[in-house]
CSV table of C-alpha atoms in Angstrom, one decimal:
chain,number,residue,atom,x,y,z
S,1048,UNK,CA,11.0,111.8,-23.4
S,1049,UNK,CA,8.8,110.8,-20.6
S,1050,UNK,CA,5.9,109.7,-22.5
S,1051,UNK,CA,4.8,108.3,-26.1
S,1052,UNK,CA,2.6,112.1,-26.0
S,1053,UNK,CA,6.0,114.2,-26.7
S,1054,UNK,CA,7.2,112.2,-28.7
S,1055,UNK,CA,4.6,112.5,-30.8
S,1056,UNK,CA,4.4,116.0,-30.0
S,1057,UNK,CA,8.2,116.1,-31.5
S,1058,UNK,CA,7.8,114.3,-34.5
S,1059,UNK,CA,4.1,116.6,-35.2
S,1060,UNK,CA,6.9,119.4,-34.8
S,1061,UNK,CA,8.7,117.9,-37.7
S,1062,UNK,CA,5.7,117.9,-40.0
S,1063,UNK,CA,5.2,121.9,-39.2
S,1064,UNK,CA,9.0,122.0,-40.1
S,1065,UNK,CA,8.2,120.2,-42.9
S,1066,UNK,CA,5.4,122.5,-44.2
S,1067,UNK,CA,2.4,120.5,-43.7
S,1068,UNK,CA,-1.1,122.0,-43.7
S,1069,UNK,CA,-2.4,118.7,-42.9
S,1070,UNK,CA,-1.4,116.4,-40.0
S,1071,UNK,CA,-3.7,113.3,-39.0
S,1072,UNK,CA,-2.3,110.8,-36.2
S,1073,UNK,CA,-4.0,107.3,-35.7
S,1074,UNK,CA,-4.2,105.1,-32.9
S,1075,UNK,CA,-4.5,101.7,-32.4
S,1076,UNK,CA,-4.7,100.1,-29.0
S,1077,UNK,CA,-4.9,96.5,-29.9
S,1078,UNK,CA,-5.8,94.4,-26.6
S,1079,UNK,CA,-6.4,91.3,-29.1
S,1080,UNK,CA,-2.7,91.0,-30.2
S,1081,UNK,CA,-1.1,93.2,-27.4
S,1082,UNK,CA,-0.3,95.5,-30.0
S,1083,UNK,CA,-0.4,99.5,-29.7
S,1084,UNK,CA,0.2,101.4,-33.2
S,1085,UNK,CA,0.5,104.9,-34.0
S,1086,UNK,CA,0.5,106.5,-37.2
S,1087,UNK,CA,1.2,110.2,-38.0
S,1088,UNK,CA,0.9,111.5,-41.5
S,1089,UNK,CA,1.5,114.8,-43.0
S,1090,UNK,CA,1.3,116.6,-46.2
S,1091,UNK,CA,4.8,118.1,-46.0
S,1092,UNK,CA,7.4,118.8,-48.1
S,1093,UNK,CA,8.6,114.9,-47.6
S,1094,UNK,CA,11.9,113.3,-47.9
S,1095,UNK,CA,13.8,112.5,-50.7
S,1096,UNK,CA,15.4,109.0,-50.6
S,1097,UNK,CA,18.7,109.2,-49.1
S,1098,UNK,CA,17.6,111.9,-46.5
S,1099,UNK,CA,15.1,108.7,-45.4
S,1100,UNK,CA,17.9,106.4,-45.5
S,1101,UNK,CA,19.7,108.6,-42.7
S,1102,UNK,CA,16.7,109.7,-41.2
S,1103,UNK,CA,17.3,106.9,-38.2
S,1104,UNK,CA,20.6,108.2,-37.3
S,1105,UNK,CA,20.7,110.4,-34.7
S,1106,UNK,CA,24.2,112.3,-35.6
S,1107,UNK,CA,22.0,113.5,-38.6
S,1108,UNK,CA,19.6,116.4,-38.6
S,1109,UNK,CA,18.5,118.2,-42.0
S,1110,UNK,CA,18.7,121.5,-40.1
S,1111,UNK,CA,21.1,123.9,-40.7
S,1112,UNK,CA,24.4,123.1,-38.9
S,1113,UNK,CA,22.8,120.9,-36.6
S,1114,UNK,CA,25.2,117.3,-35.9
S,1115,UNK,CA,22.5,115.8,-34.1
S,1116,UNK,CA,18.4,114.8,-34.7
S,1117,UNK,CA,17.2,112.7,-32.5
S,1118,UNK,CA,13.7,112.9,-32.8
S,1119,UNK,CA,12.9,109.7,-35.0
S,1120,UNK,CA,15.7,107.9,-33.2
S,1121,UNK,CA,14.2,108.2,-29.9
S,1122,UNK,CA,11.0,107.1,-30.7
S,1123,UNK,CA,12.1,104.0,-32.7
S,1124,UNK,CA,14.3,102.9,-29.8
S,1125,UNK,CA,11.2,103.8,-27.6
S,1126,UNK,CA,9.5,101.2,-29.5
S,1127,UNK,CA,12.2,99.2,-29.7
S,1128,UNK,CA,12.4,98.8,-26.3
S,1129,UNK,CA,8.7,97.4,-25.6
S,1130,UNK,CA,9.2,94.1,-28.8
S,1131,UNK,CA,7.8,96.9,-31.2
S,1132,UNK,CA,8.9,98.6,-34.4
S,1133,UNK,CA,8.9,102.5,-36.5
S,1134,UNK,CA,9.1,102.4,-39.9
S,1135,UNK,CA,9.1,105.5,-42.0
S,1136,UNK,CA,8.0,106.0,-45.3
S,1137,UNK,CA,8.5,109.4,-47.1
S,1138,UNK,CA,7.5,111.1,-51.1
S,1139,UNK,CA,9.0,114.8,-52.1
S,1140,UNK,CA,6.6,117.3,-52.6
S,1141,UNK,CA,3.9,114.4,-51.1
S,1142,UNK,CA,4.7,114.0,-47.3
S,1143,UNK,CA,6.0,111.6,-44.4
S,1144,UNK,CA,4.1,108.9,-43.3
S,1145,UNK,CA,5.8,107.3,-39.5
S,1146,UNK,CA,4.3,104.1,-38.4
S,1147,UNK,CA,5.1,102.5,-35.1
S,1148,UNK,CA,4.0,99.4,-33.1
S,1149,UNK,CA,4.7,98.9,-29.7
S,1150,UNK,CA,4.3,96.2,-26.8
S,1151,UNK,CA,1.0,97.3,-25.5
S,1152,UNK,CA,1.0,95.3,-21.7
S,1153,UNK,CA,5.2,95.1,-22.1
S,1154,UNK,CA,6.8,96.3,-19.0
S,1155,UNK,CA,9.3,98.7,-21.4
S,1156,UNK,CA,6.0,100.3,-23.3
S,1157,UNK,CA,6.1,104.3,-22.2
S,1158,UNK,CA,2.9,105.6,-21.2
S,1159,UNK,CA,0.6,107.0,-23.6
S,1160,UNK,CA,0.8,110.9,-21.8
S,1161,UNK,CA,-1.9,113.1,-22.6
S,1162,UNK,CA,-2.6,113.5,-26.5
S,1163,UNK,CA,-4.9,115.8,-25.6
S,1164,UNK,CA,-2.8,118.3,-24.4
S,1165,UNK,CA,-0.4,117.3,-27.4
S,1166,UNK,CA,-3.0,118.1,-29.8
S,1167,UNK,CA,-5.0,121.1,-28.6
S,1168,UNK,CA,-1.5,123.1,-27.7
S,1169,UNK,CA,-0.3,122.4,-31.3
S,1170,UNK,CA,-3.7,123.1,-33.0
S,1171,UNK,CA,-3.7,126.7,-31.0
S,1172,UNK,CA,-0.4,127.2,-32.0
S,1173,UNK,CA,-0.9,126.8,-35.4
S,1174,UNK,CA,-4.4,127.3,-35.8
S,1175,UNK,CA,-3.3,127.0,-40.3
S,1176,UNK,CA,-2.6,123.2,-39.8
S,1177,UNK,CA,-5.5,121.1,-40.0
S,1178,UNK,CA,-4.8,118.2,-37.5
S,1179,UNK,CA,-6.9,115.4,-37.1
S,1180,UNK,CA,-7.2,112.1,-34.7
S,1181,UNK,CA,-8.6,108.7,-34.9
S,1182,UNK,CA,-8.1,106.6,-31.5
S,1183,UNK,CA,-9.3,102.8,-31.2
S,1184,UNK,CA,-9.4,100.3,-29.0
S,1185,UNK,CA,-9.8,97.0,-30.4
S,1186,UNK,CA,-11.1,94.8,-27.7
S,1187,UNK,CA,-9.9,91.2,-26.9
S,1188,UNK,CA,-13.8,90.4,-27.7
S,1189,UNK,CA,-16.3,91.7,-28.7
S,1190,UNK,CA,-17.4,95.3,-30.4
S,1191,UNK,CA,-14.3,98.0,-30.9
S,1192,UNK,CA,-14.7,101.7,-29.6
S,1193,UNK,CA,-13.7,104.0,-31.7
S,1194,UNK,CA,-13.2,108.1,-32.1
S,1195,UNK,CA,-12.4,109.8,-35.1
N,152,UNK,CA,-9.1,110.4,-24.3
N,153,UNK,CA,-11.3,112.7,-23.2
N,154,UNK,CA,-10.9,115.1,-26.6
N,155,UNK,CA,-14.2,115.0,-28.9
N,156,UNK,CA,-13.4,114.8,-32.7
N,157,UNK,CA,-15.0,118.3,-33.0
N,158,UNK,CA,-13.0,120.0,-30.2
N,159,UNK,CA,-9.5,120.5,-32.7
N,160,UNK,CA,-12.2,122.1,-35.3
N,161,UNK,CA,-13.5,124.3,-32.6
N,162,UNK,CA,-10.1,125.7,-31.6
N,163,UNK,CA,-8.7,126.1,-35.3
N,164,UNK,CA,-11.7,128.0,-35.9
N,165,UNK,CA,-11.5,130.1,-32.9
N,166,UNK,CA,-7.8,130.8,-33.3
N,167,UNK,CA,-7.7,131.2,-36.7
N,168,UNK,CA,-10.5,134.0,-36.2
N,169,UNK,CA,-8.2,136.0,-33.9
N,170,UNK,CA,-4.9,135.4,-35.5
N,171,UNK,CA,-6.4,137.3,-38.0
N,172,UNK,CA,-7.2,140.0,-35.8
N,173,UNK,CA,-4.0,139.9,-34.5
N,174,UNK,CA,-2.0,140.0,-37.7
N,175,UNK,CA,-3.6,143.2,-38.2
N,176,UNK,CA,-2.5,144.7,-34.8
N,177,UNK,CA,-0.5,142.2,-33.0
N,178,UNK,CA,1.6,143.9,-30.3
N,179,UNK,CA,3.1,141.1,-29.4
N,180,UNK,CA,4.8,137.6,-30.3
N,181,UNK,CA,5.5,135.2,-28.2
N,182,UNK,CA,7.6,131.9,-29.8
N,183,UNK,CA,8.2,128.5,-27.6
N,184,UNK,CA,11.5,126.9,-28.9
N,185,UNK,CA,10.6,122.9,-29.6
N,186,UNK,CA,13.2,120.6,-30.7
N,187,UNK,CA,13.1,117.4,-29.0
N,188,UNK,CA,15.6,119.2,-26.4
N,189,UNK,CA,13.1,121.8,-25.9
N,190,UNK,CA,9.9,119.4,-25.6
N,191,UNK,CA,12.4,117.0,-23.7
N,192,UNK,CA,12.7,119.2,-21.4
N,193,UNK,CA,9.0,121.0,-21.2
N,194,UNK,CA,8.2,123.1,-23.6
N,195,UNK,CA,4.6,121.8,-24.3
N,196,UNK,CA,3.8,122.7,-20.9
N,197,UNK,CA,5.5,126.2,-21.4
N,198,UNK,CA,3.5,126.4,-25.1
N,199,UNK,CA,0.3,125.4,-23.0
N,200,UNK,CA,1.1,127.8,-19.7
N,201,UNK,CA,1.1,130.5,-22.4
N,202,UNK,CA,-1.8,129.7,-24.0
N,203,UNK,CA,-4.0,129.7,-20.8
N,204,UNK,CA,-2.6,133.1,-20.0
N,205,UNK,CA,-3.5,134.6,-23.2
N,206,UNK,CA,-6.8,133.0,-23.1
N,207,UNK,CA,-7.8,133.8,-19.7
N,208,UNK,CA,-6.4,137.7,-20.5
N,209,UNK,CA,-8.6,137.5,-22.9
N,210,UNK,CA,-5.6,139.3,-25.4
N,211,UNK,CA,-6.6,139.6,-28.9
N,212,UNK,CA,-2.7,141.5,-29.9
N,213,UNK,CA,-0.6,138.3,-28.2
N,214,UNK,CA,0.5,135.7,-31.1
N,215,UNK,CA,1.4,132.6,-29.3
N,216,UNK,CA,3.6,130.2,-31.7
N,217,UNK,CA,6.4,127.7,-31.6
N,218,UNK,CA,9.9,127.5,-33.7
N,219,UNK,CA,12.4,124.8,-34.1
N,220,UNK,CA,15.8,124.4,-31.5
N,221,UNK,CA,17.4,127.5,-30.8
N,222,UNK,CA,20.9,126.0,-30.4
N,223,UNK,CA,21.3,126.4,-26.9
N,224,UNK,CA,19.8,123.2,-25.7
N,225,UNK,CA,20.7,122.7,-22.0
N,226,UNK,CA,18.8,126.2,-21.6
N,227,UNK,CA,15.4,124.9,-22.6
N,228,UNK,CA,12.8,125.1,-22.4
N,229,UNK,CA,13.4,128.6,-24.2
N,230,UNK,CA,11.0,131.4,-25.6
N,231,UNK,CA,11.2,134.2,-27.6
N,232,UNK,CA,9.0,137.7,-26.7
N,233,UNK,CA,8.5,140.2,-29.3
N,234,UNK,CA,7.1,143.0,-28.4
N,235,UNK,CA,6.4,145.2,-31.0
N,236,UNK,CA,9.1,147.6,-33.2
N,237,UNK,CA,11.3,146.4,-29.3
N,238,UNK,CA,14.2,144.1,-29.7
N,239,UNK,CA,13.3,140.4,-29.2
N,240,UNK,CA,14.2,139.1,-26.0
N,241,UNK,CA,15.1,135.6,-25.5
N,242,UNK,CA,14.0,133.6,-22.1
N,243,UNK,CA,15.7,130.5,-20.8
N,244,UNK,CA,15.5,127.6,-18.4
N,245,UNK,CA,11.2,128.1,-18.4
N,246,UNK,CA,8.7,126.8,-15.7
N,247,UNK,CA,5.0,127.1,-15.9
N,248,UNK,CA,5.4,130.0,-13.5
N,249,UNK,CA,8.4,132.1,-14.9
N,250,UNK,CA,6.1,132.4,-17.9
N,251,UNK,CA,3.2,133.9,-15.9
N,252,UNK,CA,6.0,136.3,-14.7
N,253,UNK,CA,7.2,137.0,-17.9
N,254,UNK,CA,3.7,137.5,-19.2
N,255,UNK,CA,2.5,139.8,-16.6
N,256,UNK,CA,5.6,141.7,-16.4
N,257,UNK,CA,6.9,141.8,-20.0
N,258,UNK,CA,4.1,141.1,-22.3
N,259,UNK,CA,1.0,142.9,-20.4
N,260,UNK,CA,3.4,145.0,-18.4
N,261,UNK,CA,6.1,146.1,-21.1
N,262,UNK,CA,8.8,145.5,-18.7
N,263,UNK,CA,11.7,142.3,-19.3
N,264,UNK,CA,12.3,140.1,-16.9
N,265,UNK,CA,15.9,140.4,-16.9
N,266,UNK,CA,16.7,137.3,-14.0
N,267,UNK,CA,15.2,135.0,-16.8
N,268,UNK,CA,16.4,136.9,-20.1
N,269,UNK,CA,19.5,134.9,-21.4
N,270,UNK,CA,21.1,138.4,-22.5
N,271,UNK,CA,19.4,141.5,-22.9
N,272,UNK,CA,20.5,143.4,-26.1
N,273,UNK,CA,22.0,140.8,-28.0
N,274,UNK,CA,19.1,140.6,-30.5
N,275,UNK,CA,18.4,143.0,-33.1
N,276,UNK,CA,15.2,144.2,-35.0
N,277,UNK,CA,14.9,142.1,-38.2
């Protein structure tokens, strides 16, 4: 994956998989701590608990016959790879909740892509699926921007 | 980011108003294989390539949607055309400009692009 925009494009593909009719990402450009976050949530069908625990490894996939998933994989090593972080946290029947923090000025960080294209392609697509975004940039001083 | 909150309303709305139009007489379906090979390798630009074209066509019949890997990962990006009561075709190895081809020639035109087709036939009507 080029950019931190397909992979999030990749793991909002997992949430449609999943059965979502809501899907709300969240980010977090943090020039206080050097810090960028992103957050995707969905209402999905959700993980049970050992499915979670083996959600990491790439040589597993929930889909039929498939040895290999690699789509939570690569972006944890993506933010791996910039001092960051992905943690996953996942309910049956309640959804899927991925959180990641990355290096924001590290040399390793991917670029950010375009979201927008991430977002509007998938929303056409799927015009059933409510997605939402919330991006902001908290500033080393003084007021924040933000867009919900 | 140049997208305003309000923009992802305006396009569910607006697609959700002629999906329903097209359920009711969609002629035809076309389905961009994601998986992370497929986006790996492409496939939002080919999910966005398509989009434009059925856009600008201004096409009310064309369902533009995306499915899961198709097993065949080095031929992605991959799509599926499904014209209607016609056998599904699938398309492999995608660029921006093989789908304007195949959109032109198969879709609008009713004619498969058989250089992109990964076999032709070995499909069957569901």
């Amino acid at each position: 994956m080029e950019d931190l925009s397909l992979h999030i494009f990749d793991l909002i593909d997992n949430s449609i998989a999943a059965k979502a009719s809501r899907v709300h990402l969240e980010i977090r450009e943090d020039r206080r701590r050097d810090r960028l976050h992103i957050h995707i949530e969905d209402n999905g069908i959700g993980m049970n608990r050992q499915t979670l625990n083996k959600a990491k490894d790439p040589f597993f996939s929930t889909k039929n016959g498939k040895p290999v998933g690699l789509g939570l994989p690569l972006f944890a090593q993506a933010a791996r790879e910039s001092g960051g972080c992905m943690r996953v946290e996942s309910h049956l029947s309640r959804g899927t909740k991925i959180h990641a923090e990355f290096g924001l000025t590290h040399p390793d960080r991917k670029p950010l892509g375009d979201i927008e294209k991430t977002l509007t392609t998938l929303q056409a697509s799927h015009p059933e699926i409510e997605f939402s975004c919330h991006y902001e940039i908290v500033e080393e001083e003084g007021e924040n921007e933000t867009q919900t | 980011m140049k997208l305003k909150p309000e923009d992802l309303d305006k396009i569910r709305e607006r697609m959700k108003s002629t999906a329903r139009l097209r359920e009711a007489e969609g002629k035809a379906k076309i389905n961009v294989h994601l998986g992370t090979c497929g986006i790996a390798s492409g496939a939002r630009e080919i999910l966005h390539a398509f989009l434009k074209l059925v856009d600008e066509s201004g096409s009310e019949d064309v369902i533009v949607t995306t499915s899961g890997c198709a097993g065949l990962c080095k031929r992605e990006p991959m799509a599926t055309v499904e014209i209607a009561g016609q056998a599904p075709v699938k398309y492999v190895d995608l660029s921006p400009d093989k789908a304007k081809k195949i959109f032109e020639e198969h879709i609008k035109g009713g004619e498969i692009v058989k250089e992109y087709a990964l076999a032709v036939g070995s499909e069957r009507l569901g």
